[in-house]
Coordinates of C-alpha atoms in Angstrom, one line a residue:
M1 CA 180.0 92.7 182.7
V2 CA 176.6 92.9 181.0
F3 CA 175.9 90.2 183.0
S4 CA 176.5 91.2 185.9
T5 CA 174.4 94.0 185.6
Y6 CA 171.6 92.2 183.9
L7 CA 171.6 90.9 188.0
Q8 CA 172.0 94.1 189.7
S9 CA 168.8 95.0 187.5
F10 CA 167.2 91.8 187.7
S11 CA 167.7 91.5 191.5
K12 CA 164.6 95.0 191.6
T13 CA 162.4 92.7 189.9
P14 CA 160.3 93.0 193.0
Q15 CA 160.3 96.5 192.9
K16 CA 159.7 96.7 189.4
L17 CA 156.6 94.7 188.8
K18 CA 155.0 96.4 191.1
K19 CA 155.9 99.5 188.9
R20 CA 154.6 98.2 185.9
M21 CA 152.1 95.6 186.3
L22 CA 149.2 97.4 186.8
A23 CA 150.5 100.4 184.6
T24 CA 147.8 101.6 181.8
W25 CA 148.4 103.8 179.4
T26 CA 145.6 106.6 178.2
P27 CA 143.8 106.0 174.6
D28 CA 146.0 109.4 173.4
Q29 CA 149.6 107.6 174.5
E30 CA 148.6 104.4 172.7
L31 CA 147.4 106.8 169.2
N32 CA 150.2 109.2 169.9
K33 CA 153.7 108.4 171.7
V34 CA 153.4 105.0 171.4
R35 CA 152.5 104.7 167.8
L36 CA 155.4 106.5 167.2
R37 CA 158.0 103.4 168.2
S38 CA 157.2 101.9 164.8
G39 CA 159.2 104.8 163.2
A40 CA 157.1 104.9 159.9
D41 CA 153.1 105.1 160.0
M42 CA 151.1 102.5 158.7
K43 CA 149.0 103.7 155.4
R44 CA 145.3 104.6 155.9
K45 CA 143.8 102.8 152.7
L46 CA 141.0 99.9 154.0
T47 CA 137.3 101.5 153.7
W48 CA 134.3 99.6 155.6
Y49 CA 133.8 97.6 152.2
D50 CA 137.9 96.2 152.7
L51 CA 137.1 95.5 156.3
V52 CA 133.8 93.5 156.3
A53 CA 135.7 91.5 153.6
L54 CA 138.3 91.1 155.7
G55 CA 136.1 90.2 158.5
V56 CA 134.5 87.9 156.3
G57 CA 137.1 85.9 154.3
G58 CA 139.0 85.7 157.6
M59 CA 136.4 83.5 159.7
L60 CA 134.3 81.9 156.4
G61 CA 137.8 79.1 155.8
V62 CA 138.2 78.4 159.4
G63 CA 135.3 77.2 161.0
V64 CA 133.2 75.0 158.2
F65 CA 136.0 72.9 156.8
V66 CA 137.9 72.5 159.0
T67 CA 135.6 71.8 162.6
T68 CA 131.8 71.5 161.0
G69 CA 132.5 67.9 159.9
P70 CA 134.7 66.6 163.6
V71 CA 132.1 68.1 164.9
A72 CA 128.7 67.2 163.7
R73 CA 130.5 63.2 163.3
K74 CA 131.8 62.8 167.1
T75 CA 129.9 65.8 169.4
S76 CA 127.0 67.4 168.5
G77 CA 126.0 65.4 165.5
P78 CA 123.0 67.0 163.2
S79 CA 122.5 69.7 165.7
V80 CA 125.7 70.9 164.6
F81 CA 124.4 74.3 163.3
I82 CA 122.5 74.7 166.7
S83 CA 126.6 74.8 167.9
Y84 CA 127.4 77.4 165.4
I85 CA 124.1 79.8 166.3
I86 CA 125.0 79.3 170.5
A87 CA 129.0 80.1 169.4
A88 CA 127.4 83.3 166.8
I89 CA 125.3 84.8 170.3
S90 CA 128.9 84.7 172.1
A91 CA 130.6 85.8 169.2
L92 CA 128.2 88.8 168.2
L93 CA 128.1 89.9 172.5
S94 CA 132.1 90.1 172.3
S95 CA 132.8 91.9 169.2
L96 CA 130.0 94.6 170.2
C97 CA 132.8 94.9 173.0
Y98 CA 135.5 94.4 170.9
T99 CA 133.8 97.1 168.7
E100 CA 133.5 100.1 171.4
F101 CA 137.2 99.7 172.3
S102 CA 138.6 99.9 168.6
V103 CA 136.3 103.3 168.0
D104 CA 137.1 104.7 171.2
V105 CA 141.3 102.8 170.8
P106 CA 141.9 103.0 166.7
V107 CA 145.4 101.3 166.9
A108 CA 146.6 97.8 165.6
G109 CA 147.2 96.7 168.6
G110 CA 143.2 95.0 169.0
A111 CA 142.8 93.6 172.7
F112 CA 146.7 93.6 174.2
S113 CA 145.6 97.2 173.7
Y114 CA 142.4 97.8 174.7
L115 CA 142.8 95.8 178.3
R116 CA 146.4 97.5 178.8
V117 CA 144.2 100.6 178.8
T118 CA 141.7 99.5 180.9
F119 CA 143.8 96.6 183.9
G120 CA 146.6 97.7 183.0
E121 CA 150.6 96.5 181.8
F122 CA 150.3 92.7 182.5
V123 CA 146.9 91.7 181.6
G124 CA 146.9 93.2 178.2
Y125 CA 150.8 91.3 178.0
F126 CA 149.2 87.8 179.1
A127 CA 146.2 88.9 176.4
G128 CA 148.0 89.6 173.7
A129 CA 150.5 86.6 174.1
N130 CA 147.1 84.6 174.3
I131 CA 146.3 86.0 170.6
L132 CA 149.4 85.5 168.8
M133 CA 149.6 81.9 170.4
E134 CA 145.6 81.4 168.9
Y135 CA 147.0 82.5 165.4
V136 CA 149.9 81.1 165.3
L137 CA 147.7 77.9 166.2
S138 CA 145.0 78.3 163.8
N139 CA 147.1 79.4 161.2
A140 CA 149.3 76.3 161.0
A141 CA 146.0 73.9 161.9
V142 CA 144.5 75.8 158.5
S143 CA 147.0 75.1 156.4
R144 CA 147.0 71.8 157.0
S145 CA 143.4 72.0 156.3
F146 CA 144.7 73.3 153.0
T147 CA 146.7 69.8 151.5
E148 CA 143.4 67.8 152.5
Y149 CA 141.0 70.0 150.7
L150 CA 143.7 70.6 147.9
S151 CA 144.3 66.6 147.2
C152 CA 140.5 66.2 146.6
A153 CA 140.3 68.8 144.1
F154 CA 142.9 67.1 142.3
G155 CA 140.7 63.9 143.2
R156 CA 142.8 62.0 145.5
N157 CA 140.2 60.6 148.4
D158 CA 143.0 60.1 150.9
P159 CA 143.6 63.2 152.8
N160 CA 147.1 62.3 153.7
S161 CA 148.3 61.9 150.1
W162 CA 150.0 64.9 149.9
R163 CA 152.1 64.3 153.3
V164 CA 155.4 62.8 153.9
H165 CA 155.3 59.4 156.7
V166 CA 158.0 59.6 159.0
H167 CA 158.5 56.5 160.9
G168 CA 160.2 57.3 163.9
L169 CA 158.4 60.6 165.3
M170 CA 155.1 60.3 167.8
D171 CA 151.8 60.1 166.5
G172 CA 150.9 63.4 165.2
Y173 CA 153.5 65.0 164.1
N174 CA 155.2 62.3 162.1
M175 CA 153.4 63.4 158.4
L176 CA 155.5 66.3 157.5
D177 CA 152.7 68.9 155.6
F178 CA 155.1 71.1 152.6
S179 CA 152.5 72.4 150.7
A180 CA 150.6 73.9 154.3
V181 CA 154.4 75.6 154.7
A182 CA 154.6 76.6 151.0
L183 CA 151.1 78.5 150.9
I184 CA 152.3 79.8 154.1
I185 CA 155.5 81.0 152.4
V186 CA 153.4 82.6 149.9
L187 CA 151.1 84.2 151.5
T188 CA 154.0 86.1 154.3
I189 CA 155.5 87.2 151.5
C190 CA 152.3 88.9 150.1
L191 CA 151.7 90.4 153.3
C192 CA 155.4 92.0 153.3
H193 CA 154.4 94.2 150.3
S194 CA 151.2 95.7 150.6
T195 CA 148.1 96.0 153.1
K196 CA 145.7 97.3 150.3
E197 CA 146.8 95.1 147.4
S198 CA 146.2 92.0 150.0
S199 CA 143.1 93.7 151.1
M200 CA 141.5 93.7 147.0
L201 CA 143.2 90.3 146.3
N202 CA 141.1 88.8 149.8
L203 CA 138.0 90.6 148.6
V204 CA 138.5 88.7 145.2
M205 CA 138.8 85.1 146.7
T206 CA 135.9 86.2 149.5
M207 CA 133.1 86.6 146.4
F208 CA 134.3 84.0 144.4
H209 CA 133.9 82.1 147.8
V210 CA 130.8 83.5 149.1
V211 CA 129.5 82.1 146.0
F212 CA 130.4 78.7 146.2
F213 CA 129.2 78.6 149.6
G214 CA 126.0 79.3 147.5
F215 CA 126.2 76.4 145.6
I216 CA 127.1 73.7 148.8
I217 CA 123.7 75.5 150.7
I218 CA 121.5 75.0 147.6
A219 CA 123.2 71.6 146.9
G220 CA 122.5 70.6 150.1
F221 CA 118.8 71.7 150.7
C222 CA 117.8 70.9 146.8
N223 CA 120.0 67.3 147.5
G224 CA 119.3 66.4 151.2
R225 CA 116.8 64.5 152.9
V226 CA 115.2 66.0 156.0
E227 CA 115.5 62.5 157.6
N228 CA 119.2 62.5 157.6
L229 CA 118.7 65.3 160.5
V230 CA 116.7 62.4 162.8
K231 CA 118.3 59.3 161.8
P232 CA 119.7 57.8 163.5
G233 CA 119.5 59.0 167.0
G234 CA 117.3 62.4 166.4
I235 CA 119.0 65.8 165.8
A236 CA 120.7 65.6 169.1
P237 CA 121.8 61.9 169.2
Y238 CA 124.3 63.3 172.1
G239 CA 122.4 65.5 173.7
V240 CA 122.3 69.1 174.8
R241 CA 125.6 68.2 176.3
G242 CA 126.9 67.9 173.0
I243 CA 125.1 70.7 171.3
L244 CA 126.8 72.6 173.9
D245 CA 130.1 70.7 173.6
G246 CA 130.5 71.4 170.2
A247 CA 129.6 75.2 170.3
A248 CA 133.1 75.5 172.4
I249 CA 135.2 73.8 169.8
V250 CA 133.4 75.5 166.5
Y251 CA 133.7 78.8 168.3
F252 CA 137.7 78.5 166.9
S253 CA 136.1 79.2 163.6
Y254 CA 134.7 83.3 164.9
I255 CA 138.8 84.9 166.0
G256 CA 138.7 85.9 162.5
Y257 CA 136.4 88.8 163.8
D258 CA 139.2 90.4 166.0
T259 CA 141.6 91.1 162.7
V260 CA 139.2 93.8 161.9
S261 CA 140.0 95.5 164.7
T262 CA 143.8 95.1 164.8
M263 CA 143.5 96.8 161.1
A264 CA 143.0 100.2 163.7
E265 CA 145.5 102.4 161.9
E266 CA 144.9 101.4 158.4
I267 CA 141.0 102.2 157.7
R268 CA 139.9 106.0 156.8
N269 CA 136.9 107.5 159.0
P270 CA 137.5 104.7 161.6
S271 CA 134.5 105.8 163.8
K272 CA 132.1 104.8 161.3
T273 CA 134.0 101.6 159.2
L274 CA 134.8 99.8 162.6
P275 CA 131.7 99.2 163.8
V276 CA 130.0 98.3 160.4
G277 CA 133.4 96.0 159.2
I278 CA 132.7 94.5 162.8
V279 CA 129.3 93.1 163.4
G280 CA 129.0 92.8 160.0
S281 CA 131.1 90.0 159.0
V282 CA 130.2 88.5 162.0
L283 CA 126.5 88.5 161.3
I284 CA 126.9 87.2 157.9
V285 CA 129.6 84.3 158.8
S286 CA 127.1 83.7 161.3
A287 CA 124.5 83.0 158.9
L288 CA 126.5 81.0 156.3
Y289 CA 128.5 78.7 158.8
C290 CA 124.2 77.9 159.9
L291 CA 123.4 77.1 156.6
M292 CA 126.8 75.3 155.6
A293 CA 126.5 73.1 158.4
L294 CA 122.9 72.5 158.0
S295 CA 123.0 71.3 154.6
L296 CA 126.5 68.7 155.3
C297 CA 124.0 67.0 157.7
L298 CA 121.6 66.7 155.1
L299 CA 123.1 65.7 152.8
V300 CA 124.7 62.3 154.3
P301 CA 123.9 60.8 158.4
Y302 CA 125.6 62.5 161.3
N303 CA 127.4 58.7 161.3
M304 CA 128.7 58.9 157.8
I305 CA 130.6 62.4 157.8
P306 CA 134.0 61.8 157.7
E307 CA 136.5 63.9 159.9
G308 CA 138.7 64.8 157.2
A309 CA 137.8 66.9 154.6
S310 CA 134.2 66.3 155.3
F311 CA 132.6 68.7 152.4
S312 CA 134.2 67.2 149.6
A313 CA 134.1 63.8 150.8
V314 CA 130.2 64.0 151.2
F315 CA 130.1 64.8 147.8
Q316 CA 132.4 62.2 146.6
Q317 CA 130.0 59.6 148.6
M318 CA 127.0 61.1 146.5
G319 CA 129.2 60.2 143.5
W320 CA 128.8 63.3 142.4
K321 CA 132.8 63.7 141.5
W322 CA 133.0 66.9 139.5
A323 CA 131.6 68.7 142.7
S324 CA 134.0 67.1 145.1
N325 CA 136.9 68.2 143.0
V326 CA 134.2 71.8 142.7
V327 CA 134.5 72.1 146.3
G328 CA 138.0 70.8 147.3
A329 CA 139.3 74.1 144.8
G330 CA 136.4 76.0 146.6
A331 CA 137.9 75.3 149.6
C332 CA 141.5 76.2 149.4
L333 CA 140.1 79.6 148.2
G334 CA 138.1 80.0 151.3
I335 CA 141.1 78.8 153.6
V336 CA 144.0 81.3 151.6
A337 CA 141.7 84.1 151.9
S338 CA 141.6 83.4 155.9
L339 CA 144.8 82.4 156.4
L340 CA 145.8 85.9 154.6
V341 CA 144.1 87.5 157.1
A342 CA 144.7 86.0 160.2
M343 CA 148.3 86.8 158.9
L344 CA 147.1 90.2 159.1
G345 CA 145.9 90.5 162.2
Q346 CA 148.9 88.3 163.6
A347 CA 151.5 90.9 163.0
R348 CA 150.0 93.6 163.7
Y349 CA 149.7 92.0 167.3
L350 CA 153.5 91.7 167.3
C351 CA 154.1 95.0 166.2
V352 CA 152.4 97.0 168.6
I353 CA 153.7 94.6 171.8
G354 CA 156.9 95.8 170.3
R355 CA 156.1 99.2 170.9
A356 CA 155.4 98.6 174.2
R357 CA 158.4 97.3 174.5
L358 CA 157.5 93.6 176.3
V359 CA 159.0 92.0 173.5
P360 CA 161.9 93.1 171.7
S361 CA 161.5 96.8 169.7
W362 CA 162.9 95.5 166.1
F363 CA 159.6 93.6 165.6
A364 CA 157.9 97.2 166.5
Q365 CA 159.2 98.3 162.9
A366 CA 156.8 99.3 160.5
H367 CA 158.6 99.4 157.1
P368 CA 159.1 103.4 155.0
T369 CA 158.3 102.6 152.0
T370 CA 155.5 99.7 152.9
G371 CA 154.1 100.9 155.6
T372 CA 153.5 97.2 156.9
P373 CA 155.2 95.2 160.4
L374 CA 158.1 93.3 157.8
N375 CA 160.3 92.3 160.8
A376 CA 156.4 90.4 163.1
T377 CA 155.3 89.5 159.4
I378 CA 158.6 88.0 158.9
V379 CA 159.5 85.8 162.1
L380 CA 155.9 84.5 162.5
G381 CA 155.5 83.1 159.4
I382 CA 158.4 81.0 159.8
C383 CA 157.1 79.9 163.2
Q384 CA 153.6 78.7 162.2
A385 CA 155.3 77.2 158.7
S386 CA 157.3 75.0 160.7
I387 CA 154.1 73.8 162.9
A388 CA 152.2 73.6 160.4
L389 CA 155.2 71.1 159.1
F390 CA 154.9 68.8 162.0
T391 CA 151.4 69.0 164.4
E392 CA 147.7 67.5 163.3
L393 CA 145.1 69.7 164.0
D394 CA 143.2 67.9 167.0
I395 CA 146.4 68.5 168.8
V396 CA 146.1 72.4 168.7
I397 CA 142.2 73.3 167.9
E398 CA 141.0 72.8 171.5
M399 CA 144.2 75.0 173.4
I400 CA 142.8 77.6 170.0
S401 CA 139.6 77.8 172.1
I402 CA 140.4 77.8 175.5
G403 CA 143.0 80.9 174.6
T404 CA 140.1 82.4 172.4
L405 CA 137.5 82.3 174.7
L406 CA 139.9 83.7 177.9
V407 CA 140.7 87.1 175.9
F408 CA 137.2 87.7 175.0
Y409 CA 136.0 87.3 178.6
L410 CA 139.1 89.7 179.2
V411 CA 137.6 92.3 176.6
S412 CA 134.3 92.2 177.9
N413 CA 135.6 92.7 181.9
A414 CA 137.7 95.5 180.5
L415 CA 134.3 96.9 178.9
I416 CA 132.2 96.9 182.3
F417 CA 134.9 98.4 183.6
R418 CA 135.4 101.1 181.2
R419 CA 132.0 102.9 181.3
Y420 CA 131.3 102.1 184.7
V421 CA 135.1 103.4 186.6
I422 CA 137.4 105.1 184.3
L423 CA 133.7 106.8 182.1
S424 CA 131.8 107.5 184.8
K425 CA 134.0 108.1 187.8
N426 CA 132.7 105.4 190.0
P427 CA 135.3 104.0 192.6
P428 CA 136.6 100.5 191.3
L429 CA 135.4 98.5 194.4
H430 CA 131.8 98.0 193.2
T431 CA 132.6 96.9 189.7
L432 CA 135.8 94.6 191.0
F433 CA 133.3 93.0 193.5
F434 CA 130.4 92.3 191.1
L435 CA 133.2 91.1 188.4
F436 CA 134.4 88.9 190.6
L437 CA 131.1 87.5 191.6
L438 CA 129.8 87.7 187.7
S439 CA 132.6 85.4 187.1
C440 CA 132.0 83.2 190.5
T441 CA 128.4 82.7 189.7
S442 CA 128.9 82.0 186.1
F443 CA 132.0 79.4 187.0
A444 CA 129.4 77.8 189.5
F445 CA 126.4 77.3 186.9
S446 CA 129.1 75.9 184.3
L447 CA 130.4 73.7 186.9
A448 CA 127.0 72.7 188.1
W449 CA 126.4 71.9 184.8
K450 CA 129.4 69.3 184.4
L451 CA 128.2 67.9 187.1
K452 CA 125.1 66.6 185.9
L453 CA 123.1 68.7 188.9
Q454 CA 119.7 68.6 189.3
W455 CA 117.9 71.6 187.4
W456 CA 116.9 73.3 190.2
N457 CA 120.3 74.0 191.4
L458 CA 121.0 76.0 188.1
L459 CA 117.7 77.6 187.7
L460 CA 118.9 78.9 191.0
I461 CA 122.1 79.9 190.0
A462 CA 120.8 81.4 186.7
T463 CA 118.6 83.9 189.0
L464 CA 121.1 84.5 191.3
T465 CA 123.6 86.1 188.4
I466 CA 120.1 87.9 186.4
S467 CA 119.3 89.4 190.1
M468 CA 123.0 90.4 190.9
T469 CA 123.0 92.3 187.4
V470 CA 120.4 94.0 188.2
I471 CA 121.2 95.0 191.5
F472 CA 125.0 96.8 190.0
Q473 CA 122.6 98.3 187.5
Y474 CA 120.4 100.5 189.7
L475 CA 123.3 101.0 192.5
V476 CA 126.1 102.4 190.3
P477 CA 125.4 105.3 188.1
L478 CA 126.5 104.8 184.7
V479 CA 127.3 108.1 183.0
V480 CA 126.9 108.3 179.0
V481 CA 128.9 111.2 177.7
R482 CA 128.8 110.9 173.8
R483 CA 131.6 112.3 171.4
P484 CA 130.3 112.7 167.9
D485 CA 133.5 110.0 167.2
S486 CA 131.8 107.7 169.8
W487 CA 130.3 104.2 169.7
L488 CA 128.4 102.4 172.6
V489 CA 127.8 99.5 173.4
P490 CA 123.7 100.0 174.1
F491 CA 121.5 97.8 176.8
M492 CA 124.8 98.1 178.9
P493 CA 126.4 96.3 180.8
W494 CA 123.7 93.5 179.9
P495 CA 126.3 92.5 176.5
A496 CA 128.8 92.2 178.2
T497 CA 127.5 90.4 181.1
I498 CA 126.2 87.3 178.8
S499 CA 129.4 87.5 176.7
I500 CA 131.2 87.1 180.3
F501 CA 128.8 84.5 181.6
L502 CA 128.4 82.5 177.7
N503 CA 132.7 82.7 177.8
V504 CA 133.3 80.9 180.8
F505 CA 130.9 78.3 180.2
L506 CA 131.7 77.5 177.1
M507 CA 135.3 77.7 178.8
T508 CA 134.2 74.9 180.9
T509 CA 133.2 72.5 178.2
L510 CA 136.9 72.7 176.9
K511 CA 138.8 68.9 177.9
M512 CA 141.4 68.8 180.6
V513 CA 144.4 68.3 178.2
A514 CA 143.6 71.7 176.9
Y515 CA 144.1 73.4 180.0
K516 CA 147.4 71.5 181.0
R517 CA 148.5 72.7 177.3
F518 CA 147.5 76.5 177.9
G519 CA 148.7 76.3 181.6
I520 CA 152.1 75.2 180.1
W521 CA 151.7 78.2 178.5
A522 CA 151.1 80.4 180.6
G523 CA 153.5 79.5 182.4
F524 CA 155.7 80.1 180.0
I525 CA 154.8 83.6 178.7
T526 CA 154.8 85.0 182.8
I527 CA 158.1 83.9 183.1
F528 CA 159.1 85.5 180.1
Y529 CA 157.4 88.5 181.3
V530 CA 159.4 88.7 184.1
I531 CA 162.7 87.9 183.4
Y532 CA 162.2 90.0 179.8
G533 CA 159.1 91.8 179.4
V534 CA 159.4 93.8 183.2
H535 CA 162.5 95.3 182.1
S536 CA 162.4 96.6 179.0
T537 CA 159.3 98.8 179.7
Y538 CA 161.1 100.0 183.0
R539 CA 163.8 100.7 181.0
A540 CA 161.7 102.6 178.4
E541 CA 159.8 104.7 180.5
E542 CA 162.5 105.6 182.2
I543 CA 164.0 106.9 179.1
M544 CA 160.5 108.9 178.3
E545 CA 160.3 110.4 181.8
M546 CA 164.3 111.5 181.4
V547 CA 163.3 113.1 177.6
V548 CA 159.9 114.6 179.2
V549 CA 161.9 116.6 182.0
D550 CA 164.7 117.5 179.8
N551 CA 162.6 119.0 177.2
N552 CA 160.8 120.4 181.0
V553 CA 164.1 121.8 181.7
N554 CA 164.9 123.5 178.3
T555 CA 161.5 124.9 177.5
Q556 CA 162.5 127.0 181.1
Q557 CA 165.6 127.7 179.8
T558 CA 165.1 128.6 176.7
A559 CA 161.9 131.1 178.6
K560 CA 164.3 132.7 180.8
V561 CA 167.0 133.2 178.1
E562 CA 164.4 135.1 176.4
I563 CA 163.0 137.2 179.4
Q564 CA 166.4 138.3 180.4
V565 CA 166.3 139.6 176.9
L566 CA 163.5 141.3 177.0

């Protein structure tokens, strides 16, 4: 009976897709009607310094300790710090787009909510599913790095010394990491208890972590040698292409800042706190990343940098065993802080996707006492613990980068569309055509770079992109309506345009294997939407419409009775 009912419902999939794929919500509906589906409200306890600490803590432990060594050794050479600068510019521009959305739509859904109110349900769902994929994979990868640095803290040189090798499993999946699993379980329990207490724990760890970063930077600049930056092979031994390829990989380091926007429902005074938290954390982390990468390359030549637990291993090579142990302990602390923040954000994404009924509504429930998304936190913790047990970092890192860049690309597009169409009341065709041409020219430039065409081809495409943006800015009026609680990105559409260009460019530098894995994931989540998501949201909206109609009828009947009584 249930199966036949589903088949009957499934036969109407085309009509439901037509109605739901482009269906949008208003910010007011996201803030009120949809948010109420979680039952209990999340507690508004966080301040601006909590957000800055969450943003800094969420990013610091990931990039430097996980990506810097491998990228310096195999991709960028000593110019890895330039790769961080390029990635930082792209992240900063994307963070400005995030900030405007987060102030205007201060809910826990992050990019999922921003894209759903702009481009409709499917685009929001696709971005939200990719963000969840990034969080789970990156957290699993980072937790395995925790094991490497923990072994260094106890004086073990082999990064696999605390892992269990299992014969018969494929390479890349045959080193079981029980320390990573234990760490994820402990953090999951903490996050189920309280957001504010978890934030305070992160604040303390982040303060110690920044002091520890200062030690590494000072040690690198005081004891390193400038000649290590130019020997062997010069400061950019892999050329400009190596620098840009490295920028695409280290962009993985910046995915933590969007966690700040997912805390919007738990922040006091979001319109003032969110811009400080998001932009401030990106700027602080960018400076620390560049200095850390530079100090690493000053200490030893790039071709002698170990790929695993790089900072600890470098101090070991220098004969500073005590410093190697300190670095291992400090790195562990930073990784714990970044995991804590990332796990905060991922649960809130899944919670809001559950509110939208794109996954079972059980995930949307907030605990009435703690105000935390308990069910989402537990399930995602189990998922990433399972992946962390088996999977090596290099298998997932580029897939994480492509998902991150795609979501940031979509948010930048959404900001231009929202400002020029939804808020300025212009016809959508002109803006959509501009966004299409912008994506095409960005891809054309990237393809010309990839194929190593002559420089005048690159100059021609870049000039075309700039000219096209100038024409769009001149022909399509932008109406700026400032509210007391709003925050707007300045100099539009240029920040969002540059963000789109950089995100497309960085995506094309990734390897084909990343696109194959991403294609499999994209196919899976699309099938899930067709089989489950569209039917669930269609049914949820039908019920809501029936409730609204019933309420209107009851109101009219009550009014008639009152008139008759009078």
